[in-house]
Amino acid sequence: MTDSCPSSQHNTHKSSSSKPGAVSSDLGASATITCTTSQDVQVWGGDHQLHWYQQRDGETPKLLIYEATSRQSGISSRFSGSGSNSHFTLTISDVQAEDAAVYYCQSEHIINSQRVFTQ
């Protein structure tokens, strides 16, 4: 299993997310992937605008968790999200072979009155 939080800026406003590297886990164990942003994530309606995606080889990214903690419909309950401000985690419990993928966090920020997205 691999996780990735590559940095990407839009416009000229600076915000970035960390890229901690590979995470490995035994089958049946739990794996935790972290995402730390350089600035606090935007909050809308009480929900942090931080989303987690899974991308398997040869496939398009699939939304797993939205607004930091909400599981997308059809996603296994083995996936859960937590965190606030600039520190977030994706936890995969009972890791299965099909969980081998790249995992992305995508965040939204307001900087100088501009909406900025990082991935």
PDB file of C-alpha atoms in Angstrom:
ATOM      1  CA  MET A   1       0.000   0.000   0.000  1.00  0.00           C
ATOM      2  CA  THR A   2       1.271   3.459  -0.816  1.00  0.00           C
ATOM      3  CA  ASP A   3       0.076   6.829   0.334  1.00  0.00           C
ATOM      4  CA  SER A   4       0.772  10.159  -1.199  1.00  0.00           C
ATOM      5  CA  CYS A   5      -0.071  13.737  -0.416  1.00  0.00           C
ATOM      6  CA  PRO A   6       1.691  15.550  -3.233  1.00  0.00           C
ATOM      7  CA  SER A   7       1.673  19.303  -3.172  1.00  0.00           C
ATOM      8  CA  SER A   8      -0.146  21.280  -5.827  1.00  0.00           C
ATOM      9  CA  GLN A   9      -0.931  24.986  -5.754  1.00  0.00           C
ATOM     10  CA  HIS A  10      -3.468  26.904  -7.792  1.00  0.00           C
ATOM     11  CA  ASN A  11      -3.029  30.602  -8.557  1.00  0.00           C
ATOM     12  CA  THR A  12      -0.053  32.157  -6.783  1.00  0.00           C
ATOM     13  CA  HIS A  13      -1.253  31.550  -3.240  1.00  0.00           C
ATOM     14  CA  LYS A  14       0.811  29.184  -1.144  1.00  0.00           C
ATOM     15  CA  SER A  15      -0.566  26.172   0.613  1.00  0.00           C
ATOM     16  CA  SER A  16       0.807  22.689   0.532  1.00  0.00           C
ATOM     17  CA  SER A  17       0.318  19.243   1.952  1.00  0.00           C
ATOM     18  CA  SER A  18       2.984  16.837   3.079  1.00  0.00           C
ATOM     19  CA  LYS A  19       4.119  13.729   1.236  1.00  0.00           C
ATOM     20  CA  PRO A  20       5.013  11.220   3.943  1.00  0.00           C
ATOM     21  CA  GLY A  21       5.875   8.320   1.637  1.00  0.00           C
ATOM     22  CA  ALA A  22       5.009   4.651   1.668  1.00  0.00           C
ATOM     23  CA  VAL A  23       3.014   2.929   4.382  1.00  0.00           C
ATOM     24  CA  SER A  24       2.979  -0.839   4.712  1.00  0.00           C
ATOM     25  CA  SER A  25       0.784  -3.100   6.793  1.00  0.00           C
ATOM     26  CA  ASP A  26       0.195  -6.779   7.362  1.00  0.00           C
ATOM     27  CA  LEU A  27      -3.040  -8.198   6.000  1.00  0.00           C
ATOM     28  CA  GLY A  28      -5.744  -7.965   8.636  1.00  0.00           C
ATOM     29  CA  ALA A  29      -3.941  -5.221  10.548  1.00  0.00           C
ATOM     30  CA  SER A  30      -4.652  -1.495  10.519  1.00  0.00           C
ATOM     31  CA  ALA A  31      -2.860   1.186   8.528  1.00  0.00           C
ATOM     32  CA  THR A  32      -2.881   4.910   9.204  1.00  0.00           C
ATOM     33  CA  ILE A  33      -2.056   7.513   6.565  1.00  0.00           C
ATOM     34  CA  THR A  34      -1.494  11.092   7.625  1.00  0.00           C
ATOM     35  CA  CYS A  35      -2.022  14.350   5.791  1.00  0.00           C
ATOM     36  CA  THR A  36      -0.644  17.592   7.182  1.00  0.00           C
ATOM     37  CA  THR A  37      -1.321  20.884   5.442  1.00  0.00           C
ATOM     38  CA  SER A  38       0.766  24.019   5.781  1.00  0.00           C
ATOM     39  CA  GLN A  39      -2.341  26.059   6.623  1.00  0.00           C
ATOM     40  CA  ASP A  40      -5.594  25.158   8.344  1.00  0.00           C
ATOM     41  CA  VAL A  41      -8.204  23.588   6.088  1.00  0.00           C
ATOM     42  CA  GLN A  42     -11.328  25.605   5.291  1.00  0.00           C
ATOM     43  CA  VAL A  43     -14.419  24.782   7.359  1.00  0.00           C
ATOM     44  CA  TRP A  44     -17.861  25.041   5.728  1.00  0.00           C
ATOM     45  CA  GLY A  45     -20.962  24.386   7.811  1.00  0.00           C
ATOM     46  CA  GLY A  46     -18.826  22.904  10.552  1.00  0.00           C
ATOM     47  CA  ASP A  47     -17.146  20.429   8.199  1.00  0.00           C
ATOM     48  CA  HIS A  48     -13.445  20.472   7.340  1.00  0.00           C
ATOM     49  CA  GLN A  49     -12.963  20.503   3.560  1.00  0.00           C
ATOM     50  CA  LEU A  50     -10.446  17.670   3.460  1.00  0.00           C
ATOM     51  CA  HIS A  51     -11.133  14.653   1.244  1.00  0.00           C
ATOM     52  CA  TRP A  52      -9.410  11.301   0.744  1.00  0.00           C
ATOM     53  CA  TYR A  53      -9.082   9.449  -2.570  1.00  0.00           C
ATOM     54  CA  GLN A  54      -7.813   6.001  -3.487  1.00  0.00           C
ATOM     55  CA  GLN A  55      -6.175   5.337  -6.855  1.00  0.00           C
ATOM     56  CA  ARG A  56      -5.361   1.794  -7.893  1.00  0.00           C
ATOM     57  CA  ASP A  57      -3.014   1.080 -10.805  1.00  0.00           C
ATOM     58  CA  GLY A  58      -4.680   1.900 -14.125  1.00  0.00           C
ATOM     59  CA  GLU A  59      -7.782   3.398 -12.500  1.00  0.00           C
ATOM     60  CA  THR A  60      -9.067   6.900 -11.875  1.00  0.00           C
ATOM     61  CA  PRO A  61      -9.076   8.210  -8.291  1.00  0.00           C
ATOM     62  CA  LYS A  62     -12.058   7.153  -6.197  1.00  0.00           C
ATOM     63  CA  LEU A  63     -13.469   9.301  -3.387  1.00  0.00           C
ATOM     64  CA  LEU A  64     -13.338   7.446  -0.071  1.00  0.00           C
ATOM     65  CA  ILE A  65     -13.886  10.079   2.598  1.00  0.00           C
ATOM     66  CA  TYR A  66     -15.258  13.596   2.224  1.00  0.00           C
ATOM     67  CA  GLU A  67     -15.290  16.472   4.713  1.00  0.00           C
ATOM     68  CA  ALA A  68     -12.626  14.724   6.812  1.00  0.00           C
ATOM     69  CA  THR A  69     -14.904  12.101   8.373  1.00  0.00           C
ATOM     70  CA  SER A  70     -17.834  11.236   6.063  1.00  0.00           C
ATOM     71  CA  ARG A  71     -17.612   7.953   4.171  1.00  0.00           C
ATOM     72  CA  GLN A  72     -18.707   8.072   0.533  1.00  0.00           C
ATOM     73  CA  SER A  73     -21.660   5.825  -0.305  1.00  0.00           C
ATOM     74  CA  GLY A  74     -20.558   2.299  -1.158  1.00  0.00           C
ATOM     75  CA  ILE A  75     -17.181   2.591   0.582  1.00  0.00           C
ATOM     76  CA  SER A  76     -16.311  -0.104   3.099  1.00  0.00           C
ATOM     77  CA  SER A  77     -16.599   0.769   6.776  1.00  0.00           C
ATOM     78  CA  ARG A  78     -12.964  -0.355   7.057  1.00  0.00           C
ATOM     79  CA  PHE A  79     -12.067   3.159   5.856  1.00  0.00           C
ATOM     80  CA  SER A  80     -12.428   6.031   8.299  1.00  0.00           C
ATOM     81  CA  GLY A  81     -11.210   9.594   8.483  1.00  0.00           C
ATOM     82  CA  SER A  82     -10.430  11.906  11.360  1.00  0.00           C
ATOM     83  CA  GLY A  83      -8.637  15.123  12.186  1.00  0.00           C
ATOM     84  CA  SER A  84      -9.055  18.873  12.188  1.00  0.00           C
ATOM     85  CA  ASN A  85      -7.299  22.132  11.382  1.00  0.00           C
ATOM     86  CA  SER A  86      -4.149  21.024   9.535  1.00  0.00           C
ATOM     87  CA  HIS A  87      -3.693  17.414  10.712  1.00  0.00           C
ATOM     88  CA  PHE A  88      -5.803  14.586   9.270  1.00  0.00           C
ATOM     89  CA  THR A  89      -5.644  10.805   9.117  1.00  0.00           C
ATOM     90  CA  LEU A  90      -7.113   8.059   6.995  1.00  0.00           C
ATOM     91  CA  THR A  91      -7.337   4.735   8.816  1.00  0.00           C
ATOM     92  CA  ILE A  92      -7.804   1.431   7.041  1.00  0.00           C
ATOM     93  CA  SER A  93      -8.763  -1.376   9.387  1.00  0.00           C
ATOM     94  CA  ASP A  94      -8.490  -5.070   8.532  1.00  0.00           C
ATOM     95  CA  VAL A  95      -6.202  -4.282   5.591  1.00  0.00           C
ATOM     96  CA  GLN A  96      -6.863  -6.385   2.490  1.00  0.00           C
ATOM     97  CA  ALA A  97      -4.721  -7.032  -0.589  1.00  0.00           C
ATOM     98  CA  GLU A  98      -7.060  -4.890  -2.709  1.00  0.00           C
ATOM     99  CA  ASP A  99      -6.201  -1.871  -0.546  1.00  0.00           C
ATOM    100  CA  ALA A 100      -2.819  -1.606  -2.284  1.00  0.00           C
ATOM    101  CA  ALA A 101      -3.075   1.812  -3.954  1.00  0.00           C
ATOM    102  CA  VAL A 102      -1.983   5.413  -3.873  1.00  0.00           C
ATOM    103  CA  TYR A 103      -3.991   7.496  -1.403  1.00  0.00           C
ATOM    104  CA  TYR A 104      -4.412  11.237  -1.840  1.00  0.00           C
ATOM    105  CA  CYS A 105      -5.694  13.916   0.467  1.00  0.00           C
ATOM    106  CA  GLN A 106      -7.267  16.978  -1.157  1.00  0.00           C
ATOM    107  CA  SER A 107      -7.870  20.113   0.859  1.00  0.00           C
ATOM    108  CA  GLU A 108      -9.537  23.479   0.416  1.00  0.00           C
ATOM    109  CA  HIS A 109      -8.262  26.753   1.850  1.00  0.00           C
ATOM    110  CA  ILE A 110      -9.210  30.409   1.711  1.00  0.00           C
ATOM    111  CA  ILE A 111      -6.083  32.513   1.218  1.00  0.00           C
ATOM    112  CA  ASN A 112      -6.281  36.223   0.468  1.00  0.00           C
ATOM    113  CA  SER A 113     -10.017  35.799  -0.218  1.00  0.00           C
ATOM    114  CA  GLN A 114      -9.262  33.155  -2.875  1.00  0.00           C
ATOM    115  CA  ARG A 115     -10.299  29.508  -2.768  1.00  0.00           C
ATOM    116  CA  VAL A 116      -7.180  27.362  -3.037  1.00  0.00           C
ATOM    117  CA  PHE A 117      -7.134  23.592  -3.492  1.00  0.00           C
ATOM    118  CA  THR A 118      -4.210  21.296  -2.794  1.00  0.00           C
ATOM    119  CA  GLN A 119      -3.769  17.633  -3.517  1.00  0.00           C
TER     120      GLN A 119
END
